């Protein structure tokens, strides 16, 4: 059955993790496009403030304090969307948490809690959303990561959870296609995004974490998400640097491992000493309507790669995919061969590079 998705201005959209970063930017852009919003996160003050902001600008929104790891709260979120707006057309599973640290130094209890949110929270949201979307059609959008395909050193459990998200999303999509259900299922895979993600992570490193370049603005992800709310897509990688890294994992996995060990691990640490361990978003809400994070360099406000794959011709998409993989291999081989910093643009997004930072392809975030 063909999935007929509505224009954004005619939609009601549910967004989890709406109190900061990608979820916050997506909510604001969706409101500007005229969508009705049902906003979810654990931070009630931030949700109330965002809802009031949208209403004062002439939009329509409500909020539900939601811990996505608890199925009954996710069910309540869907019920509020139905009672307030008569249902929903798009459900965006964006809520997520992270941990930085070596596996042997991270308690298993923290690892399990991360999976409760990143994986089981997304499962809860997906299954609840599909019950409603199968009746009238619509879009389910799951925010994964380029780490759904590769693993970032010092972020192993986050990477593992995003691998699981991809497996679940792909399987659910196939089952719905077998049923001929009118539901579009999309996996969004952001590269490194300048959000509070490193600041909200539970951190077992000696330094405050930061992103490795290239780093993209959260608007690049929000635009991709809202494109998929109105146009059915199977999956979208946000950021050419991320696509290059995925290509490297298939073409030269040992080379990618070497880069992770010798370059990426160092790039993931800032100069600031670690904050107290209890200051983290794994154990408690930290949303405060903060869109950007602590990346000190130039953030890429546009991904030409992602814009092309979401709007360009199929032939151009294929050419970009091949070009990203080949250019990524060449760039990383050069970096490993010289072990010197460069200042040129990444192979797949020709924008000014960050001064003084190695420009080997970047990784992930949500």
Coordinates of C-alpha atoms in Angstrom, one line a residue, residues 7-357:
X7 CA 2.3 18.3 4.3
X8 CA 3.9 19.4 7.5
X9 CA 1.3 22.2 7.9
X10 CA -1.4 19.5 8.0
X11 CA 0.3 17.2 10.5
X12 CA 0.4 16.5 14.2
X13 CA 3.9 15.4 15.2
X14 CA 5.1 13.6 18.3
X15 CA 8.7 14.3 19.3
X16 CA 10.5 12.6 22.1
X17 CA 13.7 14.1 23.5
X18 CA 12.3 17.5 22.7
X19 CA 13.9 19.5 25.4
X20 CA 17.4 20.0 23.9
X21 CA 19.6 19.4 20.8
X22 CA 18.1 17.8 17.7
X23 CA 14.6 17.3 19.3
X24 CA 14.4 20.9 20.3
X25 CA 15.5 22.3 16.9
X26 CA 13.1 19.9 15.1
X27 CA 10.2 21.1 17.3
X28 CA 10.9 24.7 16.5
X29 CA 11.2 24.2 12.8
X30 CA 8.1 22.0 12.7
X31 CA 6.1 24.7 14.5
X32 CA 7.3 27.3 12.0
X33 CA 6.0 25.0 9.3
X34 CA 2.6 24.9 10.9
X35 CA 2.6 21.4 12.4
X36 CA 0.8 20.7 15.7
X37 CA 3.2 19.3 18.2
X38 CA 3.1 16.9 21.1
X39 CA 6.4 17.3 22.9
X40 CA 8.0 14.7 25.2
X41 CA 11.0 14.6 27.5
X42 CA 11.8 14.1 31.2
X43 CA 12.4 17.9 31.9
X44 CA 9.0 19.4 32.7
X45 CA 10.2 23.0 33.0
X46 CA 11.9 22.9 29.6
X47 CA 8.8 21.4 28.0
X48 CA 6.5 24.0 29.5
X49 CA 8.7 26.8 28.4
X50 CA 9.0 25.4 24.8
X51 CA 5.2 24.8 24.6
X52 CA 4.6 28.4 25.7
X53 CA 7.1 29.7 23.2
X54 CA 5.4 27.9 20.4
X55 CA 1.9 29.0 21.4
X56 CA 3.0 32.7 21.8
X57 CA 4.3 32.5 18.2
X58 CA 0.9 31.4 17.0
X59 CA 1.5 27.6 16.9
X60 CA -0.2 24.7 18.5
X61 CA 1.5 22.4 21.0
X62 CA 1.2 20.4 24.2
X63 CA 3.7 18.5 26.3
X64 CA 3.8 15.3 28.2
X65 CA 6.6 14.5 30.7
X66 CA 7.8 11.1 29.5
X67 CA 10.4 8.6 30.4
X68 CA 10.5 6.6 27.2
X69 CA 12.0 3.6 29.0
X70 CA 8.6 3.1 30.7
X71 CA 6.0 1.7 28.3
X72 CA 3.1 3.0 30.3
X73 CA 4.4 6.6 30.0
X74 CA 4.8 6.1 26.2
X75 CA 1.3 4.8 26.0
X76 CA 0.1 7.9 27.9
X77 CA 2.0 10.1 25.4
X78 CA 0.0 8.6 22.5
X79 CA -3.3 9.0 24.4
X80 CA -2.6 12.7 25.0
X81 CA -1.8 13.2 21.3
X82 CA -5.2 11.5 20.5
X83 CA -7.2 13.4 23.1
X84 CA -5.7 16.8 22.2
X85 CA -5.3 16.7 18.4
X86 CA -7.3 13.6 17.4
X87 CA -4.2 11.5 16.7
X88 CA -0.9 12.0 15.1
X89 CA 0.7 11.7 11.6
X90 CA 4.4 11.4 12.5
X91 CA 6.1 10.0 15.5
X92 CA 9.8 10.8 16.0
X93 CA 11.8 8.7 18.4
X94 CA 14.7 11.0 19.3
X95 CA 15.3 10.6 23.0
X96 CA 18.7 9.3 23.9
X97 CA 21.6 9.3 26.4
X98 CA 25.2 8.4 26.2
X99 CA 28.3 7.3 28.2
X100 CA 32.0 8.1 27.6
X101 CA 34.6 5.8 28.9
X102 CA 36.5 2.5 28.6
X103 CA 34.3 -0.6 28.8
X104 CA 36.2 -2.0 31.8
X105 CA 35.6 1.2 33.7
X106 CA 31.9 1.7 33.1
X107 CA 29.5 -0.1 35.5
X108 CA 27.2 -2.7 33.8
X109 CA 24.3 -1.0 35.5
X110 CA 25.0 2.2 33.5
X111 CA 25.2 0.1 30.3
X112 CA 21.9 -1.4 31.0
X113 CA 20.3 1.9 31.7
X114 CA 21.6 3.3 28.4
X115 CA 19.9 0.5 26.6
X116 CA 16.7 1.0 28.5
X117 CA 16.5 4.5 27.0
X118 CA 18.2 4.3 23.6
X119 CA 16.9 0.9 22.5
X120 CA 14.0 -0.1 24.6
X121 CA 12.6 3.4 24.7
X122 CA 12.7 3.5 21.0
X123 CA 11.1 0.1 20.8
X124 CA 8.3 1.3 23.2
X125 CA 7.7 4.4 21.1
X126 CA 7.8 2.5 17.8
X127 CA 5.3 -0.2 18.8
X128 CA 3.0 2.4 20.3
X129 CA 3.2 4.6 17.3
X130 CA 2.6 1.8 14.8
X131 CA -0.6 0.8 16.5
X132 CA -2.1 4.2 15.6
X133 CA -0.3 4.8 12.3
X134 CA -1.5 1.5 10.8
X135 CA -5.1 2.8 10.9
X136 CA -4.7 6.1 9.1
X137 CA -1.1 6.1 7.7
X138 CA 1.9 8.2 8.5
X139 CA 5.6 8.2 9.3
X140 CA 7.7 6.6 12.0
X141 CA 11.1 8.2 12.2
X142 CA 13.8 6.7 14.4
X143 CA 16.9 8.7 15.1
X144 CA 19.9 6.3 15.0
X145 CA 23.4 7.5 14.2
X146 CA 26.3 6.8 11.9
X147 CA 27.3 4.7 14.9
X148 CA 24.5 2.4 13.8
X149 CA 27.1 1.1 11.3
X150 CA 30.4 1.8 13.0
X151 CA 31.7 2.0 16.5
X152 CA 33.3 5.1 18.1
X153 CA 36.0 4.3 20.6
X154 CA 35.2 5.4 24.1
X155 CA 31.5 5.4 23.1
X156 CA 31.1 1.7 22.7
X157 CA 27.8 1.1 24.6
X158 CA 26.2 4.1 22.8
X159 CA 27.4 2.6 19.5
X160 CA 26.0 -0.8 20.4
X161 CA 22.6 0.7 21.3
X162 CA 22.5 2.4 17.9
X163 CA 23.4 -0.8 16.1
X164 CA 20.4 -2.4 17.9
X165 CA 18.2 0.6 16.8
X166 CA 19.1 0.0 13.2
X167 CA 18.4 -3.8 13.4
X168 CA 15.0 -3.2 15.0
X169 CA 14.0 -0.4 12.6
X170 CA 14.9 -2.4 9.5
X171 CA 13.0 -5.5 10.8
X172 CA 9.9 -3.4 11.7
X173 CA 9.9 -1.8 8.3
X174 CA 10.0 -5.2 6.6
X175 CA 7.2 -6.5 8.7
X176 CA 5.0 -3.5 7.9
X177 CA 5.8 -3.9 4.2
X178 CA 4.7 -7.5 4.4
X179 CA 1.4 -6.4 5.8
X180 CA 1.1 -3.6 3.2
X181 CA 0.6 -1.2 6.1
X182 CA 0.5 2.5 5.1
X183 CA 3.4 3.5 7.3
X184 CA 6.7 4.9 6.3
X185 CA 9.6 3.8 8.5
X186 CA 12.8 5.9 8.4
X187 CA 16.2 5.6 10.1
X188 CA 18.0 8.9 10.5
X189 CA 21.8 8.6 10.9
X190 CA 23.4 11.8 12.1
X191 CA 27.2 12.3 12.0
X192 CA 28.8 14.5 14.7
X193 CA 26.2 17.2 15.6
X194 CA 26.9 20.2 17.8
X195 CA 24.3 19.5 20.5
X196 CA 24.7 19.2 24.3
X197 CA 25.3 15.4 23.8
X198 CA 28.9 15.4 25.1
X199 CA 27.9 17.6 28.1
X200 CA 24.8 15.4 29.0
X201 CA 26.7 12.1 28.7
X202 CA 27.8 10.2 31.8
X203 CA 31.5 10.7 31.6
X204 CA 34.2 8.3 32.9
X205 CA 37.0 10.1 31.1
X206 CA 39.5 12.5 32.8
X207 CA 38.4 15.3 30.5
X208 CA 35.0 16.8 29.4
X209 CA 34.1 15.0 26.1
X210 CA 33.8 16.9 22.8
X211 CA 33.0 16.0 19.2
X212 CA 35.7 15.2 16.7
X213 CA 35.5 17.1 13.4
X214 CA 33.7 17.6 11.1
X215 CA 30.7 18.7 13.2
X216 CA 27.3 19.7 11.8
X217 CA 24.6 22.0 13.1
X218 CA 21.5 20.3 14.6
X219 CA 19.4 22.1 11.9
X220 CA 20.9 19.7 9.3
X221 CA 19.3 16.8 11.2
X222 CA 16.0 18.6 11.8
X223 CA 15.6 19.4 8.2
X224 CA 16.3 15.8 7.2
X225 CA 13.8 14.5 9.8
X226 CA 11.0 16.9 8.6
X227 CA 11.7 16.0 5.0
X228 CA 11.1 12.4 5.9
X229 CA 7.9 13.3 7.7
X230 CA 6.5 14.5 4.4
X231 CA 8.4 12.3 1.9
X232 CA 8.9 8.6 2.5
X233 CA 12.6 7.6 2.8
X234 CA 14.2 4.4 4.0
X235 CA 17.2 5.9 5.7
X236 CA 19.1 9.2 5.6
X237 CA 22.7 9.8 6.7
X238 CA 23.2 13.4 7.9
X239 CA 26.7 14.7 7.1
X240 CA 29.0 13.7 4.4
X241 CA 31.7 13.0 6.9
X242 CA 29.5 10.4 8.5
X243 CA 28.8 8.7 5.2
X244 CA 32.6 8.6 4.5
X245 CA 33.1 6.9 7.8
X246 CA 30.5 4.3 7.0
X247 CA 32.2 3.7 3.7
X248 CA 35.5 3.2 5.4
X249 CA 34.0 0.6 7.7
X250 CA 33.1 -1.5 4.7
X251 CA 36.1 -0.8 2.5
X252 CA 39.0 -0.6 5.0
X253 CA 37.8 -1.6 8.5
X254 CA 41.3 -2.1 9.9
X255 CA 42.3 1.4 8.7
X256 CA 39.3 2.9 10.5
X257 CA 40.2 1.0 13.7
X258 CA 43.6 2.5 13.5
X259 CA 42.2 6.0 13.1
X260 CA 39.9 5.5 16.1
X261 CA 42.7 4.3 18.3
X262 CA 45.4 6.9 17.2
X263 CA 43.3 9.9 16.3
X264 CA 39.6 9.8 17.3
X265 CA 40.2 9.0 21.0
X266 CA 42.3 12.1 21.4
X267 CA 39.9 14.3 19.5
X268 CA 37.0 13.2 21.7
X269 CA 38.5 14.9 24.8
X270 CA 38.5 18.6 25.5
X271 CA 41.0 20.5 27.6
X272 CA 38.6 21.0 30.4
X273 CA 38.8 18.7 33.4
X274 CA 35.9 16.3 33.9
X275 CA 32.9 17.6 35.9
X276 CA 31.5 15.6 38.9
X277 CA 30.2 12.3 37.7
X278 CA 26.7 12.9 39.0
X279 CA 26.2 15.7 36.5
X280 CA 24.8 13.6 33.7
X281 CA 21.7 13.0 31.7
X282 CA 21.7 9.2 32.1
X283 CA 20.7 9.4 35.8
X284 CA 18.5 12.5 35.7
X285 CA 16.8 15.0 33.3
X286 CA 19.2 17.7 31.9
X287 CA 17.1 19.3 29.2
X288 CA 17.2 23.1 29.4
X289 CA 16.3 24.2 25.8
X290 CA 19.9 24.2 24.8
X291 CA 20.4 23.6 21.1
X292 CA 24.2 23.7 20.8
X293 CA 27.0 22.1 22.7
X294 CA 30.6 22.6 23.5
X295 CA 32.2 22.2 20.1
X296 CA 34.9 24.9 19.9
X297 CA 35.4 25.0 16.2
X298 CA 33.4 26.0 13.1
X299 CA 30.1 24.1 12.9
X300 CA 29.0 23.2 9.4
X301 CA 25.5 24.8 9.0
X302 CA 24.7 22.8 5.9
X303 CA 25.5 19.3 4.6
X304 CA 25.5 19.5 0.8
X305 CA 25.7 15.7 0.8
X306 CA 22.5 15.2 2.8
X307 CA 20.6 17.9 0.9
X308 CA 21.5 16.2 -2.4
X309 CA 20.5 12.7 -1.3
X310 CA 17.2 14.0 0.0
X311 CA 16.3 16.2 -3.0
X312 CA 18.6 15.1 -5.9
X313 CA 18.0 12.5 -8.7
X314 CA 18.6 8.8 -8.1
X315 CA 21.6 8.9 -10.4
X316 CA 23.2 11.8 -8.5
X317 CA 22.5 10.0 -5.2
X318 CA 24.4 6.9 -6.4
X319 CA 27.3 9.0 -7.5
X320 CA 27.5 10.7 -4.2
X321 CA 27.5 7.4 -2.3
X322 CA 30.3 6.0 -4.3
X323 CA 32.2 9.3 -4.2
X324 CA 31.9 9.6 -0.4
X325 CA 33.2 6.1 0.2
X326 CA 36.2 6.5 -2.1
X327 CA 37.1 10.0 -0.9
X328 CA 36.8 8.9 2.7
X329 CA 39.3 6.1 2.2
X330 CA 41.7 8.4 0.5
X331 CA 41.4 11.1 3.2
X332 CA 41.9 8.7 6.1
X333 CA 44.8 7.0 4.4
X334 CA 46.5 10.3 3.9
X335 CA 45.8 11.3 7.6
X336 CA 47.3 8.1 8.9
X337 CA 50.2 8.3 6.6
X338 CA 51.2 11.8 7.7
X339 CA 49.8 12.0 11.3
X340 CA 49.7 15.8 10.7
X341 CA 46.8 18.2 10.9
X342 CA 45.3 19.5 7.8
X343 CA 42.9 22.4 7.2
X344 CA 41.2 21.4 4.0
X345 CA 37.5 20.6 3.7
X346 CA 36.1 17.0 4.1
X347 CA 35.7 15.2 0.8
X348 CA 31.9 15.3 0.9
X349 CA 31.0 18.6 2.3
X350 CA 33.0 21.5 0.8
X351 CA 32.8 24.1 3.5
X352 CA 35.5 25.9 5.5
X353 CA 37.3 23.5 7.8
X354 CA 37.9 24.2 11.5
X355 CA 41.1 26.0 12.1
X356 CA 43.8 23.8 13.7
X357 CA 41.8 20.6 13.8

